[in-house]
Amino acid sequence: MDHHKRITGHLLSLFTILIWGTTFISTKILLTDFAPVEILFFRFLIGYIVLFLLYSRPIRTKTFKEELLFILAGLCGVTLYFLIENIALTYTLASHVGVIVSIAPFFTAVLAHFFLEGEKLSVQFMIGFAIALTGIVLIGFNGSLLQLNPVGDLLAFLAPAVWAVYSVLMRKISGLNHHTIGSTRKVFFYGLLFMLPVLFFHKFNFDLDRFHDISNVTNLLYLAFGASAICFVTWNLAVGILGAIKTSVYIYMVPVISVAASALILHEQITWATLAGTFLTLTGSYISERKPSAIRKREVPCEQT
């Protein structure tokens, strides 16, 4: 792979994760006046409109199998992942959710092992996974049995499993060589489509008075323009350049960003258990993804594309 192209992929990943690491804060603030599904709908509706203005040409697939990739990507990467994540935020701390979703690369690696070529699980991977899980459990306890949020923490744990499916699907979609903005817009379309039944059952609130609050407007626009329209495109570009596994490694930075932001903006208490759990999660993730030097020496110098 071209060196400059690889650097671009890493920069796109870094930019995306810096934005995504703070989305928990905006969502937590919006949950005061909006239901989880309402935040989700407004966020991606505005995001879809932005992407349509940037690239309005339709993305035409050749077969239903190709179309199914977009359908499933919309269901997993938009509707299910963010709905689960937003609901989790109503039960537990934003810092908890931010750390727990960093487990996504593990699920991505497992799925990539079975559905993408050139990715195999190893003993080192499982050791790192065990260490990271220990960190997640520690964060869940937060130093006290009285501070457990089992429902929220469990939902936060399920979210990255769904995201892993999305990552693998987008890796396959990138191989179809469609326009990235157009492909992302198509995924948003199906995501919004799957939200409609959820909106019906949750009695969508059409009260516009909530938009008189400048905090609601700015946080919603931040999620819609930055975290959705822009970051989904940059992330999908990065996946196309680096691959699903290498790109997902950047998710390990989410807990550091979200825990720091939660303390600074929401004034959430950061206990020794949260810090220790964050450290173990990041350490386990690093060990799991790091290649042994002996293996690197035997490898032919090449890059995943």
XYZ file of C-alpha atoms in Angstrom:
305
model
C 0.000 0.000 0.000
C 1.186 3.536 -0.784
C 2.762 5.171 2.283
C 0.802 8.417 1.923
C -2.454 6.503 1.490
C -1.753 4.521 4.667
C -0.988 7.720 6.604
C -4.254 9.197 5.321
C -6.119 6.134 6.587
C -4.622 6.505 10.065
C -5.348 10.247 10.188
C -8.964 9.651 9.143
C -9.325 7.016 11.869
C -7.795 9.296 14.509
C -9.994 12.248 13.542
C -13.123 10.079 13.639
C -12.406 8.538 17.018
C -11.621 11.912 18.620
C -15.142 13.034 17.663
C -16.837 9.743 18.550
C -15.140 9.662 21.940
C -17.159 12.716 22.999
C -20.546 11.765 21.510
C -21.558 10.059 24.754
C -21.461 13.475 26.421
C -23.764 15.125 23.873
C -26.166 12.189 23.982
C -26.230 12.193 27.795
C -27.137 15.917 27.755
C -29.879 15.414 25.145
C -31.445 12.538 27.119
C -32.850 15.155 29.505
C -35.403 16.300 26.896
C -35.288 13.575 24.229
C -35.965 9.839 24.245
C -33.096 7.646 22.949
C -34.879 6.828 19.686
C -35.725 10.513 19.102
C -32.066 11.502 19.380
C -31.205 8.719 16.977
C -33.834 9.724 14.418
C -33.051 13.458 14.381
C -29.317 12.773 14.319
C -29.352 10.538 11.267
C -32.144 12.374 9.439
C -30.076 15.564 9.504
C -26.984 13.527 8.643
C -28.743 11.955 5.658
C -29.804 15.380 4.357
C -26.219 16.646 4.634
C -24.862 13.627 2.737
C -27.569 14.002 0.077
C -26.562 17.641 -0.479
C -22.927 16.550 -0.811
C -23.640 13.641 -3.165
C -27.128 13.102 -4.567
C -26.470 10.427 -7.190
C -28.089 7.063 -6.406
C -25.930 4.052 -5.577
C -27.088 1.205 -7.795
C -26.248 -2.343 -6.785
C -25.944 -5.196 -9.290
C -27.559 -7.956 -7.244
C -29.827 -8.352 -4.230
C -26.840 -9.816 -2.354
C -25.027 -6.488 -2.745
C -28.157 -4.588 -1.705
C -28.446 -6.842 1.342
C -25.019 -5.653 2.505
C -26.340 -2.080 2.668
C -29.579 -3.187 4.329
C -27.755 -5.084 7.079
C -25.184 -2.290 7.498
C -28.010 0.206 8.063
C -29.713 -2.100 10.555
C -26.536 -2.868 12.534
C -24.396 0.273 12.206
C -27.172 2.842 12.571
C -30.397 1.513 14.110
C -29.311 -1.261 16.481
C -25.901 0.009 17.580
C -26.913 3.556 18.421
C -30.320 2.617 19.839
C -28.654 0.125 22.210
C -25.969 2.672 23.094
C -28.448 5.496 23.731
C -30.654 3.297 25.912
C -27.552 2.188 27.848
C -26.818 5.852 28.624
C -30.187 6.152 30.384
C -29.125 3.443 32.854
C -25.414 3.998 33.403
C -22.673 6.632 33.307
C -21.367 8.039 30.028
C -17.856 7.062 31.105
C -18.998 3.446 31.563
C -20.457 3.288 28.067
C -17.384 4.928 26.566
C -15.051 2.352 28.075
C -17.193 -0.737 27.484
C -17.768 -0.080 23.773
C -13.991 -0.100 23.317
C -14.293 -3.886 23.291
C -15.560 -3.612 19.685
C -12.202 -4.562 18.072
C -12.370 -7.969 19.756
C -15.742 -8.750 18.214
C -14.538 -7.347 14.898
C -11.486 -9.628 14.983
C -13.633 -12.683 15.719
C -15.997 -11.955 12.830
C -13.099 -11.082 10.521
C -11.550 -14.469 11.376
C -14.564 -16.205 9.848
C -15.714 -13.786 7.142
C -12.604 -11.913 5.916
C -9.432 -13.401 4.468
C -6.051 -13.248 6.212
C -7.248 -12.826 9.826
C -6.660 -15.635 12.364
C -7.213 -15.704 16.118
C -4.235 -16.490 18.389
C -3.450 -17.352 22.019
C -2.099 -13.822 22.460
C -5.433 -12.474 21.244
C -7.341 -14.480 23.880
C -4.975 -13.369 26.687
C -5.524 -9.721 25.775
C -9.264 -10.312 25.574
C -9.307 -11.766 29.115
C -7.380 -8.782 30.516
C -9.724 -6.311 28.830
C -12.791 -8.143 30.130
C -11.352 -7.902 33.639
C -11.135 -4.154 33.141
C -14.733 -3.983 31.960
C -15.959 -5.912 35.017
C -13.970 -3.563 37.272
C -15.577 -0.561 35.613
C -18.990 -2.156 36.075
C -18.435 -2.521 39.823
C -16.888 0.969 39.984
C -15.351 0.138 43.347
C -18.667 -0.650 45.010
C -21.377 -3.274 44.654
C -23.906 -0.502 45.356
C -22.959 1.356 42.184
C -23.647 -1.462 39.737
C -25.739 -0.627 36.667
C -26.185 -4.157 35.252
C -28.794 -3.271 32.609
C -26.895 -0.279 31.234
C -23.503 -1.986 31.342
C -24.874 -5.136 29.649
C -26.443 -3.068 26.874
C -23.159 -1.186 26.478
C -21.435 -4.555 26.090
C -23.869 -5.685 23.372
C -23.421 -2.510 21.316
C -19.832 -3.258 20.143
C -20.862 -6.751 19.040
C -23.362 -5.133 16.676
C -20.743 -2.606 15.565
C -18.366 -5.452 14.686
C -20.944 -6.800 12.237
C -21.210 -3.325 10.710
C -17.423 -3.059 10.348
C -17.191 -6.344 8.471
C -20.124 -5.368 6.247
C -18.530 -2.001 5.410
C -15.265 -3.742 4.536
C -17.216 -5.822 2.026
C -19.105 -2.763 0.749
C -15.836 -0.862 0.223
C -14.792 -3.674 -2.123
C -17.736 -2.834 -4.391
C -16.001 0.472 -5.324
C -19.044 2.694 -4.900
C -18.691 6.369 -3.987
C -18.001 6.537 -0.233
C -20.406 9.403 0.532
C -23.101 7.773 -1.596
C -22.568 4.412 0.119
C -22.735 6.018 3.558
C -25.928 7.853 2.596
C -27.470 4.570 1.427
C -26.589 2.950 4.767
C -28.196 5.914 6.581
C -31.353 5.460 4.467
C -31.833 1.880 5.575
C -30.959 2.804 9.147
C -33.712 5.454 9.154
C -36.112 2.981 7.549
C -35.579 0.483 10.360
C -36.142 3.248 12.922
C -39.710 3.944 11.781
C -41.313 0.951 13.574
C -39.381 1.853 16.728
C -40.649 5.453 16.526
C -44.218 4.171 16.239
C -44.008 1.967 19.327
C -42.217 4.610 21.402
C -44.784 7.352 20.641
C -42.533 9.897 18.940
C -42.821 13.365 20.521
C -43.303 16.183 17.995
C -42.892 18.949 20.586
C -40.672 21.613 18.989
C -40.222 23.634 22.182
C -37.231 21.434 23.004
C -35.372 23.087 20.103
C -35.611 26.503 21.774
C -32.858 25.336 24.108
C -29.532 26.262 22.493
C -27.830 23.371 24.282
C -30.187 20.867 22.645
C -29.661 22.384 19.205
C -25.863 22.549 19.390
C -25.494 19.017 20.766
C -27.887 17.591 18.180
C -26.085 19.357 15.338
C -22.759 18.121 16.712
C -24.047 14.545 16.566
C -25.676 15.003 13.154
C -22.988 16.940 11.250
C -19.816 15.894 13.013
C -20.358 12.445 14.454
C -22.734 11.169 11.754
C -22.415 12.844 8.346
C -18.681 13.578 8.486
C -17.356 10.822 10.745
C -19.217 7.951 9.102
C -17.681 8.980 5.792
C -14.174 9.341 7.239
C -14.501 6.020 9.086
C -15.738 4.185 5.999
C -12.876 5.694 3.987
C -10.428 4.483 6.624
C -11.926 0.976 6.595
C -11.503 0.902 2.823
C -7.840 1.927 3.139
C -6.667 0.068 6.258
C -9.198 -2.734 6.610
C -11.735 -3.493 9.337
C -9.266 -4.742 11.969
C -6.616 -2.020 11.708
C -9.233 0.724 11.695
C -11.128 -0.720 14.662
C -7.949 -0.596 16.777
C -8.538 3.159 17.108
C -11.673 2.396 19.120
C -9.288 1.604 21.990
C -8.848 5.368 22.391
C -12.550 5.898 23.098
C -12.406 5.178 26.862
C -9.577 7.647 27.423
C -11.446 10.372 25.563
C -14.881 9.625 27.033
C -13.706 9.255 30.643
C -11.778 12.532 30.457
C -14.671 14.337 28.777
C -17.187 12.931 31.286
C -15.122 14.297 34.155
C -14.547 17.720 32.567
C -18.015 18.349 31.098
C -20.503 16.228 33.065
C -18.453 16.288 36.292
C -18.877 12.533 36.681
C -16.770 11.088 39.482
C -13.752 9.150 38.249
C -12.919 6.519 40.857
C -9.845 4.330 41.228
C -11.924 1.434 39.832
C -12.759 3.391 36.676
C -9.113 4.338 36.149
C -7.862 0.805 36.800
C -10.568 -0.667 34.559
C -9.706 1.757 31.774
C -6.026 0.834 32.053
C -6.756 -2.915 31.931
C -9.129 -2.518 28.971
C -6.561 -0.577 26.962
C -3.709 -2.908 27.974
C -5.662 -6.031 27.072
C -6.709 -4.533 23.755
C -3.109 -3.614 22.923
C -1.805 -7.075 23.800
C -4.518 -8.713 21.746
C -3.783 -6.713 18.600
C 0.033 -6.507 18.864
C 1.870 -8.968 16.640
C 4.752 -10.932 18.193
C 8.142 -9.778 16.875
C 8.946 -13.325 15.786
C 5.916 -13.367 13.562
C 6.681 -9.954 12.113
C 10.172 -11.080 11.111
C 8.811 -14.013 9.170
C 6.135 -12.004 7.395
C 6.531 -10.723 3.866
C 6.327 -6.913 4.050
C 2.842 -6.147 2.792
C -0.192 -4.196 3.887
C -3.846 -5.064 4.081
C -5.784 -3.125 1.522
